[in-house]
Amino acid sequence: MEIVHEGENAAFESVYRRHVDTIYRLCFSYLKNRTDTEDAVQSTFLKLLGANKSFRSEEHEKAWLIVVASNICKNALRHWWRKRSDIDSCAPMAAPEENDMREIYEAILALPPRCKTVVYLYYYEGYSTQEMAAMLNKPISTIRNQLSDARKVLKKKLEETGNAC
């Protein structure tokens, strides 16, 4: 069993406190339930603990955690037992707060994973398309196309429900 030194424990706790809310929101946007989300968040930070990685900055640290969390969520969604679950047998989840943004939020959650990730990073985390391209190892044009596709899907969906701007 490896002994964690006091300084390492404090450093890990600092990273955890800085980024746990962001990672939780990201994981929840993929997995849509608290239990799986908590598992994914825990797995993300366990990967960080096991990686023994040093980062250039807090932004680099955050980007690494976001990519790891996204991959963990995507893998969870591909898992065989998820594919065999009957969605109709699952009880609908109650939202903690009802507000005007609910339909927009639901429309974002319904986006395909490739679009959902870029929408989340762009609108909720404030990353530029250049930063996302570097973070996700994709060309800038791909990121911009995914954002454009997501906007078109969201606009169409919101026009159907009467919530378009």
CSV table of C-alpha atoms in Angstrom, one decimal:
chain,number,residue,atom,x,y,z
A,1,MET,CA,0.0,0.0,0.0
A,2,GLU,CA,1.4,3.4,-1.0
A,3,ILE,CA,1.6,6.1,1.7
A,4,VAL,CA,0.4,9.5,0.5
A,5,HIS,CA,2.5,12.3,2.0
A,6,GLU,CA,0.8,15.3,3.7
A,7,GLY,CA,1.8,17.7,0.9
A,8,GLU,CA,0.5,15.4,-1.8
A,9,ASN,CA,-2.8,14.9,0.0
A,10,ALA,CA,-3.3,18.7,0.4
A,11,ALA,CA,-2.4,19.3,-3.3
A,12,PHE,CA,-4.9,16.6,-4.5
A,13,GLU,CA,-7.6,18.0,-2.2
A,14,SER,CA,-6.9,21.5,-3.7
A,15,VAL,CA,-7.3,20.2,-7.2
A,16,TYR,CA,-10.5,18.3,-6.2
A,17,ARG,CA,-12.1,21.3,-4.6
A,18,ARG,CA,-11.3,23.5,-7.6
A,19,HIS,CA,-12.7,21.2,-10.2
A,20,VAL,CA,-15.3,18.8,-8.7
A,21,ASP,CA,-18.3,21.0,-9.6
A,22,THR,CA,-17.3,21.3,-13.2
A,23,ILE,CA,-16.6,17.6,-13.6
A,24,TYR,CA,-19.9,16.7,-11.8
A,25,ARG,CA,-21.9,19.0,-14.2
A,26,LEU,CA,-20.1,17.5,-17.2
A,27,CYS,CA,-20.6,13.9,-16.1
A,28,PHE,CA,-24.3,14.6,-15.3
A,29,SER,CA,-24.8,16.1,-18.8
A,30,TYR,CA,-23.8,12.7,-20.2
A,31,LEU,CA,-25.1,10.2,-17.7
A,32,LYS,CA,-28.3,12.0,-16.5
A,33,ASN,CA,-28.5,10.4,-13.1
A,34,ARG,CA,-26.8,11.1,-9.8
A,35,THR,CA,-25.4,7.6,-9.1
A,36,ASP,CA,-23.6,7.1,-12.4
A,37,THR,CA,-22.4,10.7,-12.3
A,38,GLU,CA,-20.9,10.3,-8.8
A,39,ASP,CA,-19.2,7.1,-10.0
A,40,ALA,CA,-17.8,8.9,-13.1
A,41,VAL,CA,-16.5,11.8,-11.0
A,42,GLN,CA,-14.8,9.4,-8.6
A,43,SER,CA,-13.2,7.5,-11.4
A,44,THR,CA,-12.0,10.8,-12.9
A,45,PHE,CA,-10.2,11.9,-9.8
A,46,LEU,CA,-8.9,8.4,-9.2
A,47,LYS,CA,-7.3,8.5,-12.6
A,48,LEU,CA,-5.7,11.8,-11.6
A,49,LEU,CA,-4.4,10.3,-8.4
A,50,GLY,CA,-3.0,7.4,-10.3
A,51,ALA,CA,-1.5,9.4,-13.1
A,52,ASN,CA,1.0,11.3,-11.0
A,53,LYS,CA,0.8,14.0,-13.6
A,54,SER,CA,2.1,17.6,-13.5
A,55,PHE,CA,0.3,20.4,-15.2
A,56,ARG,CA,1.5,23.6,-16.8
A,57,SER,CA,-1.4,25.6,-15.3
A,58,GLU,CA,-4.8,25.3,-13.7
A,59,GLU,CA,-6.4,25.5,-17.2
A,60,HIS,CA,-4.3,22.6,-18.4
A,61,GLU,CA,-5.3,20.7,-15.3
A,62,LYS,CA,-8.9,21.5,-15.8
A,63,ALA,CA,-8.7,20.5,-19.5
A,64,TRP,CA,-7.1,17.2,-18.7
A,65,LEU,CA,-9.8,16.4,-16.1
A,66,ILE,CA,-12.6,17.4,-18.6
A,67,VAL,CA,-11.2,15.1,-21.3
A,68,VAL,CA,-10.7,12.2,-18.8
A,69,ALA,CA,-14.3,12.7,-17.5
A,70,SER,CA,-15.7,12.8,-21.0
A,71,ASN,CA,-14.0,9.6,-21.9
A,72,ILE,CA,-15.2,7.8,-18.8
A,73,CYS,CA,-18.8,8.9,-19.5
A,74,LYS,CA,-18.6,7.8,-23.1
A,75,ASN,CA,-17.3,4.5,-22.0
A,76,ALA,CA,-20.0,4.1,-19.5
A,77,LEU,CA,-22.6,4.9,-22.1
A,78,ARG,CA,-21.1,2.2,-24.4
A,79,HIS,CA,-21.3,-0.4,-21.6
A,80,TRP,CA,-23.3,-3.5,-22.5
A,81,TRP,CA,-25.8,-3.2,-19.7
A,82,ARG,CA,-26.8,0.3,-20.7
A,83,LYS,CA,-27.7,-0.9,-24.2
A,84,ARG,CA,-29.9,-3.7,-22.7
A,85,SER,CA,-31.9,-1.4,-20.3
A,86,ASP,CA,-35.4,-0.5,-21.3
A,87,ILE,CA,-35.7,3.2,-21.1
A,88,ASP,CA,-39.5,3.0,-20.5
A,89,SER,CA,-38.9,1.1,-17.3
A,90,CYS,CA,-36.9,3.9,-15.8
A,91,ALA,CA,-38.7,6.5,-13.8
A,92,PRO,CA,-38.4,10.1,-15.0
A,93,MET,CA,-36.0,12.1,-12.9
A,94,ALA,CA,-37.4,15.2,-11.2
A,95,ALA,CA,-35.4,18.4,-11.7
A,96,PRO,CA,-34.2,20.0,-8.5
A,97,GLU,CA,-35.5,23.4,-9.7
A,98,GLU,CA,-38.0,24.3,-12.3
A,99,ASN,CA,-37.1,27.3,-14.4
A,100,ASP,CA,-37.4,28.9,-17.8
A,101,MET,CA,-34.2,27.3,-19.0
A,102,ARG,CA,-35.5,23.7,-18.5
A,103,GLU,CA,-36.4,23.1,-22.1
A,104,ILE,CA,-33.1,24.5,-23.3
A,105,TYR,CA,-31.3,22.3,-20.9
A,106,GLU,CA,-33.2,19.3,-22.0
A,107,ALA,CA,-32.6,20.1,-25.6
A,108,ILE,CA,-28.8,20.3,-24.9
A,109,LEU,CA,-28.9,16.9,-23.1
A,110,ALA,CA,-30.6,15.4,-26.1
A,111,LEU,CA,-27.8,16.4,-28.4
A,112,PRO,CA,-25.4,13.7,-29.7
A,113,PRO,CA,-22.3,13.3,-27.5
A,114,ARG,CA,-20.0,15.0,-30.0
A,115,CYS,CA,-22.2,18.1,-30.1
A,116,LYS,CA,-23.0,18.1,-26.4
A,117,THR,CA,-19.3,18.2,-25.4
A,118,VAL,CA,-18.5,21.2,-27.5
A,119,VAL,CA,-21.7,23.1,-26.4
A,120,TYR,CA,-20.8,22.4,-22.8
A,121,LEU,CA,-17.2,23.5,-23.2
A,122,TYR,CA,-18.1,26.6,-25.2
A,123,TYR,CA,-21.1,27.9,-23.4
A,124,TYR,CA,-20.7,26.6,-19.9
A,125,GLU,CA,-17.0,26.6,-19.4
A,126,GLY,CA,-16.1,29.4,-21.7
A,127,TYR,CA,-13.5,27.7,-23.9
A,128,SER,CA,-12.7,29.1,-27.3
A,129,THR,CA,-12.9,26.9,-30.4
A,130,GLN,CA,-9.1,26.9,-30.6
A,131,GLU,CA,-8.8,25.8,-27.0
A,132,MET,CA,-11.3,23.0,-27.5
A,133,ALA,CA,-9.6,21.9,-30.6
A,134,ALA,CA,-6.3,21.5,-28.7
A,135,MET,CA,-8.0,19.9,-25.7
A,136,LEU,CA,-10.0,17.3,-27.8
A,137,ASN,CA,-7.2,16.8,-30.4
A,138,LYS,CA,-9.4,17.8,-33.3
A,139,PRO,CA,-9.1,20.4,-36.1
A,140,ILE,CA,-10.6,23.8,-35.3
A,141,SER,CA,-12.9,23.4,-38.3
A,142,THR,CA,-14.3,20.2,-36.8
A,143,ILE,CA,-15.1,21.9,-33.5
A,144,ARG,CA,-16.7,24.9,-35.3
A,145,ASN,CA,-18.8,22.5,-37.5
A,146,GLN,CA,-19.9,20.6,-34.4
A,147,LEU,CA,-20.9,23.8,-32.7
A,148,SER,CA,-22.8,24.9,-35.8
A,149,ASP,CA,-24.6,21.6,-36.1
A,150,ALA,CA,-25.5,21.8,-32.4
A,151,ARG,CA,-26.9,25.3,-32.8
A,152,LYS,CA,-29.0,24.2,-35.8
A,153,VAL,CA,-30.4,21.3,-33.9
A,154,LEU,CA,-31.1,23.4,-30.8
A,155,LYS,CA,-32.8,26.1,-32.9
A,156,LYS,CA,-35.0,23.6,-34.7
A,157,LYS,CA,-36.0,21.9,-31.5
A,158,LEU,CA,-36.7,25.2,-29.6
A,159,GLU,CA,-38.8,26.5,-32.6
A,160,GLU,CA,-40.9,23.4,-32.3
A,161,THR,CA,-41.6,24.1,-28.7
A,162,GLY,CA,-42.1,27.8,-29.2
A,163,ASN,CA,-39.0,28.8,-27.2
A,164,ALA,CA,-36.9,30.2,-30.0
A,165,CYS,CA,-35.4,33.7,-29.5
